[in-house]
Amino acid sequence: MTLFSRDAQMKMMEATVSNAEKYLGHFCLLLASYTRKTAKLRDKADMLARQLHDYASTEDPELSICMRNFSEDLAMVQDYRQAEVERLETRVVAPLKAYGDIVKTKRADLKRFNADRNKELNELQRLDKIKQKNPADRQSISQAEVNVQKATINTDRSTRQMEETIFDFQKQKLEDLKKIFMDFTMVEMLFHAKALEVYTHTFQNMQTMDIDRDMETFRKRIHVNDTYLSSQPLQTLTMSHYPSPPSSPYRSPHTDLLQRYLNHV
Amino acid sequence: MTLFSRDAQMKMMEATVSNAEKYLGHFCLLLASYTRKTAKLRDKADMLARQLHDYASTEDPELSICMRNFSEDLAMVQDYRQAEVERLETRVVAPLKAYGDIVKTKRADLKRFNADRNKELNELQRLDKIKQKNPADRQSISQAEVNVQKATINTDRSTRQMEETIFDFQKQKLEDLKKIFMDFTMVEMLFHAKALEVYTHTFQNMQTMDIDRDMETFRKRIHVNDTYLSSQPLQTLTMSHYPSPPSSPYRSPHTDLLQRYLNHV
C-alpha cells in the first residue's frame, strides 16, 4: 500500500460518510415533510367528517344515515392515517434523524485516523531530511527508521480500525436503509389496506341510500294542501291572521323511516 | 292553507336552499383543500423519488437496484395520486362548486314567489280597507274581491311552481350528493388499491436485497492490502510519491453483480 492509495482510501471513507450524510439528510427532511403533509390531510378530512356529521342532522333519514355513516367511515380512515403518521415518525423519520449524530461520530473517527497518518508522514520526512543532511550518521538514521516504523505500525493499526469502523458504518447503513424503507412501505401498505377496507364498506352503504323515500318525506313536508283554496278563497284568506298549530305536518318525518333511523343510531 | 302556513312553507324552502348553500359550500372548500393537500403530498413524494434515484447511482449494486426500484415504485404511486387529484377535482370539487350558481338561481325563484305572495296580501288589505270605509259600496267591494281572487290564483300557481322547483332542487341535491360522495369514495378506493398493489411489489423486491453482497464489494473497495508493508515499510513508503493508476480497484464493483445490475436496468 502506498501513501497515495491510503490517501485515496481516506477520501473514499470521507466520501462514504459525506454521501450518507447528504442523502440520508435529504430522505429525513423529505419524509418528515411527507409525514407533516399527511397529518394536514388527516386534519382536513377530520374537518370534513365533522361537517358531514353536522349536516346529517339537518336532512331526512335516508341521506342523514348515509352522511352519518360516511362521516364515521371518513373519521375511521383518519384514525388509520394518524397511526400512519405516528409510525412514520417513529420508524422512518426518527432513525433517519439519528444519522446526524452517527455521521458526526464517524467523522471524528476519520480525523483521528488522519492525525495518525500525518504523524507517519512527518516521521518519514524527518528520516529523509537526516539521510540528506547526514548520510553517514547511521545511529540517527537508524533511530529515525525505528520512529517511522513505529508510526507505520500505528497507522497500520489505525487503518485496520478505521476500515472496520467504516465497514460497520456501511453495513449498519445498508441494514438501516433496508429496514427503514421496508418499514415505510409496510406502514403505507397497512394504511392503504385499511382505507380500502373502510371505503369499500362506505361505498356499499351509500348504494343502499333510497332517494325516493327521502323525497316522499320531503314532499309531505314541503307541500301545502289548498284544494279548498280556490272554492273558498276569501273565507280561507280571512283565516290568515290566525297562526297554524305548531305541530305542522312538515315537522314529522315519515314515521317508519324515523323508526329505522332511531334503531340504527 | 293559511297565509301563515304559506309563510312557513316559504321559510322552509328558503331554509332548504340556505342549508344546501352552507353545507355544500363547506364540503366544497374542505374537499378542495383536501385535494390540494393531496397534491402537496404527491410533490413531496416525487421529490423523495428523485433523491432516491440520485442516491441509487452512488451505491453498490444491491442497494442501488433496491433504491432505484423503490424510487420507480414511489413515483408510480404518485402518478396514481395525480390521477386521484384530477378525479377529485373534476368529479367531487367541480360539481360541489356548481352549487354556488344553482343556489343563486333557486333564491331568485324564491324571491319571485314571495313577490306574488305580497301582491296577494296587498289586494287583501285593499279589500279590508274598502269594506271598512265603504261597507255599502257593493261594486268596489266586488271589484276588490275579484282582484284578491286573481292574486290568490296567481299565488296558488306560483306556489305549485315553487313546490315543484324546490322538490326538483332537493331531488337533484340528493342525487348529486350520493353521486359526488360515491365518486369520492371510489376515487379513494382506486388510489388505495393501486398504492397497495405497488407497495406490495416494492416490499417483496426490498426483501431480496442482499446486504452481504454489497458489503463484499464495499470491503474489496475500501480495504488496502498492505501485508507486505510491515516487511518492507521503507521501500513501500518511498513509493508514496508516485500516483497509483486511475483504475484503482475500488472503482470496479463486483463484476457479476454489475452484470446483474446492467441486465436489470
Coordinates of N, CA and C in Angstrom, one line a residue, chain A residues 53-201:
Chain A
H53 N -71.1 15.1 9.7 CA -71.9 14.8 10.9 C -72.9 15.8 11.2
D54 N -72.6 17.1 11.2 CA -73.5 18.2 11.5 C -74.6 18.2 10.4
Y55 N -74.2 18.0 9.2 CA -75.1 18.1 8.1 C -76.2 17.0 8.2
A56 N -75.7 15.8 8.6 CA -76.6 14.6 8.7 C -77.9 15.0 9.5
S57 N -77.7 15.8 10.6 CA -78.9 16.1 11.4 C -79.9 17.0 10.8
T58 N -79.5 17.6 9.7 CA -80.4 18.6 9.0 C -81.2 18.0 7.9
E59 N -80.9 16.7 7.6 CA -81.5 16.1 6.4 C -82.5 15.0 6.8
D60 N -83.3 14.5 5.8 CA -84.2 13.4 6.1 C -83.5 12.1 6.3
P61 N -84.2 11.1 6.9 CA -83.5 9.9 7.3 C -82.5 9.2 6.4
E62 N -82.9 9.0 5.1 CA -82.0 8.2 4.2 C -80.7 8.9 4.0
L63 N -80.7 10.2 3.7 CA -79.5 11.0 3.5 C -78.8 11.1 4.8
S64 N -79.5 11.3 5.8 CA -79.0 11.5 7.2 C -78.1 10.3 7.6
I65 N -78.7 9.1 7.4 CA -78.0 7.9 7.8 C -76.7 7.8 6.9
C66 N -76.9 8.0 5.6 CA -75.8 7.9 4.7 C -74.7 8.9 5.0
M67 N -75.0 10.1 5.4 CA -74.0 11.1 5.7 C -73.3 10.8 7.0
R68 N -74.1 10.3 8.0 CA -73.6 9.9 9.3 C -72.6 8.7 9.1
N69 N -73.0 7.7 8.3 CA -72.1 6.6 8.1 C -70.8 7.0 7.4
F70 N -71.0 7.9 6.4 CA -69.9 8.4 5.6 C -68.9 9.1 6.6
S71 N -69.5 10.0 7.4 CA -68.7 10.8 8.4 C -67.9 9.8 9.3
E72 N -68.6 8.8 9.8 CA -67.9 7.9 10.7 C -66.8 7.1 10.0
D73 N -67.0 6.7 8.7 CA -66.0 5.9 8.0 C -64.8 6.8 7.6
L74 N -65.2 8.1 7.3 CA -64.1 9.0 6.9 C -63.2 9.3 8.2
A75 N -63.9 9.4 9.3 CA -63.1 9.6 10.6 C -62.3 8.4 10.9
M76 N -62.8 7.2 10.6 CA -62.1 6.0 10.9 C -60.8 5.9 10.0
V77 N -60.9 6.3 8.7 CA -59.8 6.3 7.9 C -58.7 7.3 8.4
Q78 N -59.2 8.4 9.0 CA -58.3 9.4 9.6 C -57.6 8.8 10.8
D79 N -58.3 8.0 11.5 CA -57.6 7.3 12.7 C -56.5 6.4 12.2
Y80 N -56.7 5.7 11.1 CA -55.7 4.9 10.5 C -54.5 5.8 9.9
R81 N -54.9 7.0 9.4 CA -53.9 7.9 8.9 C -53.1 8.4 10.1
Q82 N -53.7 8.6 11.2 CA -53.0 9.1 12.4 C -52.0 8.0 12.8
A83 N -52.4 6.7 12.7 CA -51.5 5.6 13.1 C -50.3 5.6 12.1
E84 N -50.6 5.9 10.8 CA -49.6 6.0 9.7 C -48.6 7.1 10.1
V85 N -49.1 8.3 10.5 CA -48.3 9.4 10.8 C -47.4 9.1 12.0
E86 N -47.9 8.4 13.0 CA -47.1 8.1 14.2 C -46.0 7.1 13.9
R87 N -46.4 6.1 13.1 CA -45.4 5.1 12.7 C -44.4 5.6 11.8
L88 N -44.7 6.5 10.9 CA -43.7 7.2 10.0 C -42.7 7.9 10.9
E89 N -43.3 8.6 11.9 CA -42.4 9.4 12.8 C -41.4 8.5 13.5
T90 N -41.9 7.4 14.1 CA -41.0 6.6 14.9 C -40.2 5.6 14.1
R91 N -40.7 5.1 13.1 CA -40.0 4.0 12.4 C -39.2 4.5 11.1
V92 N -39.5 5.7 10.7 CA -38.9 6.2 9.4 C -38.1 7.5 9.7
V93 N -38.8 8.5 10.2 CA -38.1 9.8 10.4 C -37.1 9.8 11.5
A94 N -37.5 9.2 12.7 CA -36.5 9.2 13.8 C -35.2 8.4 13.5
P95 N -35.3 7.2 13.0 CA -34.0 6.5 12.7 C -33.1 7.3 11.6
L96 N -33.8 8.0 10.7 CA -33.0 8.7 9.7 C -32.4 9.9 10.4
K97 N -33.1 10.5 11.3 CA -32.6 11.7 12.0 C -31.4 11.3 12.8
A98 N -31.4 10.1 13.4 CA -30.3 9.6 14.2 C -29.0 9.6 13.4
Y99 N -29.1 9.5 12.1 CA -27.8 9.5 11.3 C -27.0 10.8 11.4
G100 N -27.7 11.9 11.8 CA -27.0 13.2 12.0 C -25.9 13.0 13.0
D101 N -26.2 12.3 14.1 CA -25.2 12.1 15.2 C -24.2 11.0 14.8
I102 N -24.7 9.9 14.2 CA -23.8 8.8 13.7 C -22.7 9.4 12.8
V103 N -23.1 10.2 11.9 CA -22.2 10.8 10.9 C -21.1 11.6 11.6
K104 N -21.5 12.4 12.6 CA -20.6 13.2 13.4 C -19.5 12.3 14.1
T105 N -20.0 11.2 14.7 CA -19.1 10.3 15.4 C -18.1 9.7 14.4
K106 N -18.6 9.3 13.2 CA -17.7 8.7 12.2 C -16.7 9.7 11.7
R107 N -17.1 10.9 11.5 CA -16.2 12.0 11.0 C -15.1 12.2 12.1
A108 N -15.4 12.2 13.3 CA -14.4 12.3 14.4 C -13.4 11.2 14.3
D109 N -13.9 10.0 14.1 CA -13.0 8.8 13.9 C -12.1 9.0 12.8
L110 N -12.6 9.5 11.7 CA -11.8 9.7 10.5 C -10.7 10.7 10.8
K111 N -11.0 11.8 11.5 CA -10.0 12.8 11.9 C -8.8 12.2 12.7
R112 N -9.2 11.3 13.6 CA -8.2 10.6 14.4 C -7.2 9.8 13.5
F113 N -7.9 9.1 12.6 CA -7.1 8.3 11.7 C -6.2 9.1 10.8
N114 N -6.7 10.3 10.4 CA -5.9 11.2 9.6 C -4.7 11.7 10.4
A115 N -4.9 12.0 11.7 CA -3.8 12.5 12.5 C -2.7 11.5 12.6
D116 N -3.0 10.2 12.7 CA -2.0 9.1 12.8 C -1.3 9.1 11.5
R117 N -2.0 9.3 10.4 CA -1.4 9.2 9.1 C -0.4 10.4 8.9
N118 N -0.8 11.6 9.4 CA 0.1 12.7 9.3 C 1.4 12.5 10.1
K119 N 1.2 11.9 11.3 CA 2.3 11.6 12.2 C 3.4 10.7 11.4
E120 N 2.9 9.7 10.7 CA 3.8 8.8 10.0 C 4.5 9.6 8.9
L121 N 3.7 10.5 8.2 CA 4.3 11.3 7.1 C 5.4 12.2 7.7
N122 N 5.2 12.8 8.9 CA 6.2 13.6 9.5 C 7.5 12.8 9.8
E123 N 7.3 11.6 10.3 CA 8.5 10.8 10.7 C 9.3 10.4 9.4
L124 N 8.5 10.2 8.4 CA 9.1 9.9 7.1 C 9.9 11.0 6.5
Q125 N 9.4 12.2 6.6 CA 10.0 13.4 6.2 C 11.3 13.7 7.0
R126 N 11.2 13.4 8.3 CA 12.4 13.6 9.2 C 13.5 12.6 8.8
L127 N 13.1 11.4 8.5 CA 14.1 10.4 8.0 C 14.8 10.9 6.7
D128 N 14.0 11.3 5.8 CA 14.5 11.8 4.5 C 15.5 13.0 4.8
K129 N 15.2 13.9 5.6 CA 16.0 15.0 6.0 C 17.3 14.6 6.6
I130 N 17.3 13.7 7.5 CA 18.5 13.2 8.1 C 19.4 12.5 7.1
K131 N 18.8 11.7 6.2 CA 19.5 11.0 5.2 C 20.3 11.9 4.3
Q132 N 19.6 13.0 4.0 CA 20.2 14.0 3.1 C 21.3 14.8 3.8
K133 N 21.0 15.2 5.1 CA 22.0 16.0 5.8 C 23.2 15.2 6.3
N134 N 22.9 14.1 6.9 CA 24.0 13.3 7.5 C 23.9 11.8 7.0
P135 N 24.2 11.6 5.7 CA 24.0 10.2 5.2 C 24.9 9.2 5.9
A136 N 25.9 9.7 6.6 CA 26.9 8.8 7.3 C 26.4 8.5 8.7
D137 N 25.5 9.3 9.3 CA 25.1 9.2 10.7 C 24.2 8.0 10.9
R138 N 24.8 6.8 10.9 CA 24.0 5.5 11.0 C 23.0 5.5 12.2
Q139 N 23.5 6.0 13.3 CA 22.7 5.9 14.5 C 21.4 6.7 14.4
S140 N 21.6 8.0 13.9 CA 20.4 8.9 13.8 C 19.4 8.3 12.8
I141 N 20.0 7.8 11.7 CA 19.2 7.2 10.6 C 18.4 6.0 11.1
S142 N 19.1 5.2 11.9 CA 18.5 4.0 12.4 C 17.4 4.4 13.4
Q143 N 17.6 5.4 14.2 CA 16.6 5.8 15.2 C 15.4 6.4 14.4
A144 N 15.7 7.2 13.4 CA 14.6 7.8 12.6 C 13.8 6.6 11.9
E145 N 14.5 5.6 11.4 CA 13.8 4.5 10.8 C 12.9 3.8 11.8
V146 N 13.4 3.6 13.0 CA 12.6 3.0 14.0 C 11.3 3.8 14.3
N147 N 11.5 5.1 14.4 CA 10.3 6.0 14.6 C 9.3 5.9 13.4
V148 N 9.9 5.8 12.2 CA 9.0 5.7 11.0 C 8.2 4.4 11.1
Q149 N 9.0 3.3 11.5 CA 8.4 2.0 11.6 C 7.3 2.0 12.6
K150 N 7.6 2.6 13.8 CA 6.6 2.7 14.9 C 5.3 3.4 14.4
A151 N 5.6 4.6 13.7 CA 4.4 5.4 13.2 C 3.7 4.6 12.1
T152 N 4.4 3.8 11.3 CA 3.8 3.0 10.3 C 2.9 1.9 10.9
I153 N 3.4 1.3 11.9 CA 2.7 0.2 12.6 C 1.4 0.8 13.2
N154 N 1.6 2.0 13.8 CA 0.5 2.7 14.4 C -0.6 3.1 13.4
T155 N -0.1 3.6 12.2 CA -1.0 4.0 11.1 C -1.7 2.7 10.6
D156 N -0.9 1.6 10.5 CA -1.5 0.4 10.1 C -2.6 -0.1 11.0
R157 N -2.4 0.0 12.3 CA -3.4 -0.4 13.2 C -4.7 0.5 13.1
S158 N -4.4 1.8 13.0 CA -5.5 2.8 12.8 C -6.2 2.5 11.5
T159 N -5.5 2.2 10.5 CA -6.1 1.9 9.2 C -7.1 0.7 9.4
R160 N -6.6 -0.3 10.0 CA -7.4 -1.5 10.3 C -8.7 -1.2 11.0
Q161 N -8.5 -0.4 12.1 CA -9.6 0.1 12.9 C -10.6 0.9 12.1
M162 N -10.0 1.8 11.3 CA -10.9 2.6 10.5 C -11.6 1.8 9.5
E163 N -10.9 0.9 8.9 CA -11.6 0.0 7.9 C -12.8 -0.7 8.5
E164 N -12.5 -1.2 9.7 CA -13.5 -1.9 10.5 C -14.7 -1.0 10.8
T165 N -14.3 0.2 11.2 CA -15.4 1.2 11.6 C -16.2 1.6 10.4
I166 N -15.6 1.9 9.3 CA -16.3 2.3 8.1 C -17.1 1.2 7.5
F167 N -16.5 0.0 7.7 CA -17.2 -1.2 7.2 C -18.5 -1.4 8.0
D168 N -18.4 -1.3 9.4 CA -19.5 -1.4 10.2 C -20.6 -0.3 9.9
F169 N -20.0 0.9 9.7 CA -20.9 2.0 9.4 C -21.7 1.7 8.1
Q170 N -21.0 1.3 7.1 CA -21.7 1.0 5.8 C -22.7 -0.2 6.0
K171 N -22.3 -1.2 6.7 CA -23.2 -2.4 6.9 C -24.4 -1.9 7.7
Q172 N -24.2 -1.1 8.7 CA -25.3 -0.6 9.5 C -26.2 0.2 8.7
K173 N -25.6 1.0 7.8 CA -26.4 1.9 7.0 C -27.3 1.1 6.0
L174 N -26.7 0.1 5.4 CA -27.4 -0.8 4.5 C -28.6 -1.4 5.2
E175 N -28.3 -2.0 6.4 CA -29.3 -2.7 7.2 C -30.4 -1.7 7.6
D176 N -30.0 -0.5 8.0 CA -30.9 0.5 8.4 C -31.8 1.0 7.3
L177 N -31.2 1.3 6.1 CA -31.9 1.8 5.0 C -32.9 0.7 4.5
K178 N -32.5 -0.5 4.5 CA -33.4 -1.6 4.1 C -34.6 -1.7 5.1
K179 N -34.3 -1.6 6.4 CA -35.3 -1.7 7.4 C -36.2 -0.4 7.3
I180 N -35.6 0.8 7.2 CA -36.4 2.0 7.2 C -37.4 2.0 6.0
F181 N -36.9 1.7 4.9 CA -37.7 1.8 3.7 C -38.7 0.6 3.6
M182 N -38.3 -0.5 4.2 CA -39.3 -1.6 4.3 C -40.4 -1.2 5.3
D183 N -40.0 -0.6 6.4 CA -41.0 -0.1 7.3 C -41.9 1.0 6.7
F184 N -41.3 1.9 6.0 CA -42.1 2.9 5.3 C -43.1 2.2 4.4
T185 N -42.6 1.3 3.6 CA -43.5 0.6 2.7 C -44.6 -0.2 3.4
M186 N -44.2 -0.8 4.5 CA -45.2 -1.6 5.3 C -46.3 -0.7 6.0
V187 N -45.8 0.4 6.5 CA -46.7 1.4 7.1 C -47.7 1.9 6.1
E188 N -47.2 2.2 4.9 CA -48.1 2.7 3.8 C -49.1 1.6 3.4
M189 N -48.5 0.4 3.3 CA -49.4 -0.7 2.9 C -50.5 -0.9 3.9
L190 N -50.2 -0.9 5.2 CA -51.2 -1.1 6.2 C -52.3 0.0 6.1
F191 N -51.8 1.2 5.9 CA -52.8 2.3 5.8 C -53.7 2.1 4.6
H192 N -53.1 1.9 3.4 CA -53.9 1.7 2.2 C -54.9 0.6 2.3
A193 N -54.4 -0.5 2.9 CA -55.3 -1.7 3.1 C -56.5 -1.4 3.9
K194 N -56.2 -0.7 5.0 CA -57.3 -0.3 5.9 C -58.3 0.7 5.3
A195 N -57.7 1.7 4.6 CA -58.5 2.7 3.9 C -59.4 2.0 2.9
L196 N -58.8 1.1 2.1 CA -59.5 0.4 1.1 C -60.7 -0.4 1.7
E197 N -60.4 -1.1 2.8 CA -61.4 -1.9 3.5 C -62.6 -1.0 4.0
V198 N -62.3 0.1 4.6 CA -63.3 1.0 5.1 C -64.1 1.6 4.0
Y199 N -63.5 2.1 3.0 CA -64.2 2.8 1.9 C -65.0 1.8 1.1
T200 N -64.6 0.5 1.0 CA -65.4 -0.5 0.3 C -66.7 -0.6 1.0
H201 N -66.7 -0.6 2.4 CA -67.9 -0.6 3.2 C -68.7 0.6 3.0

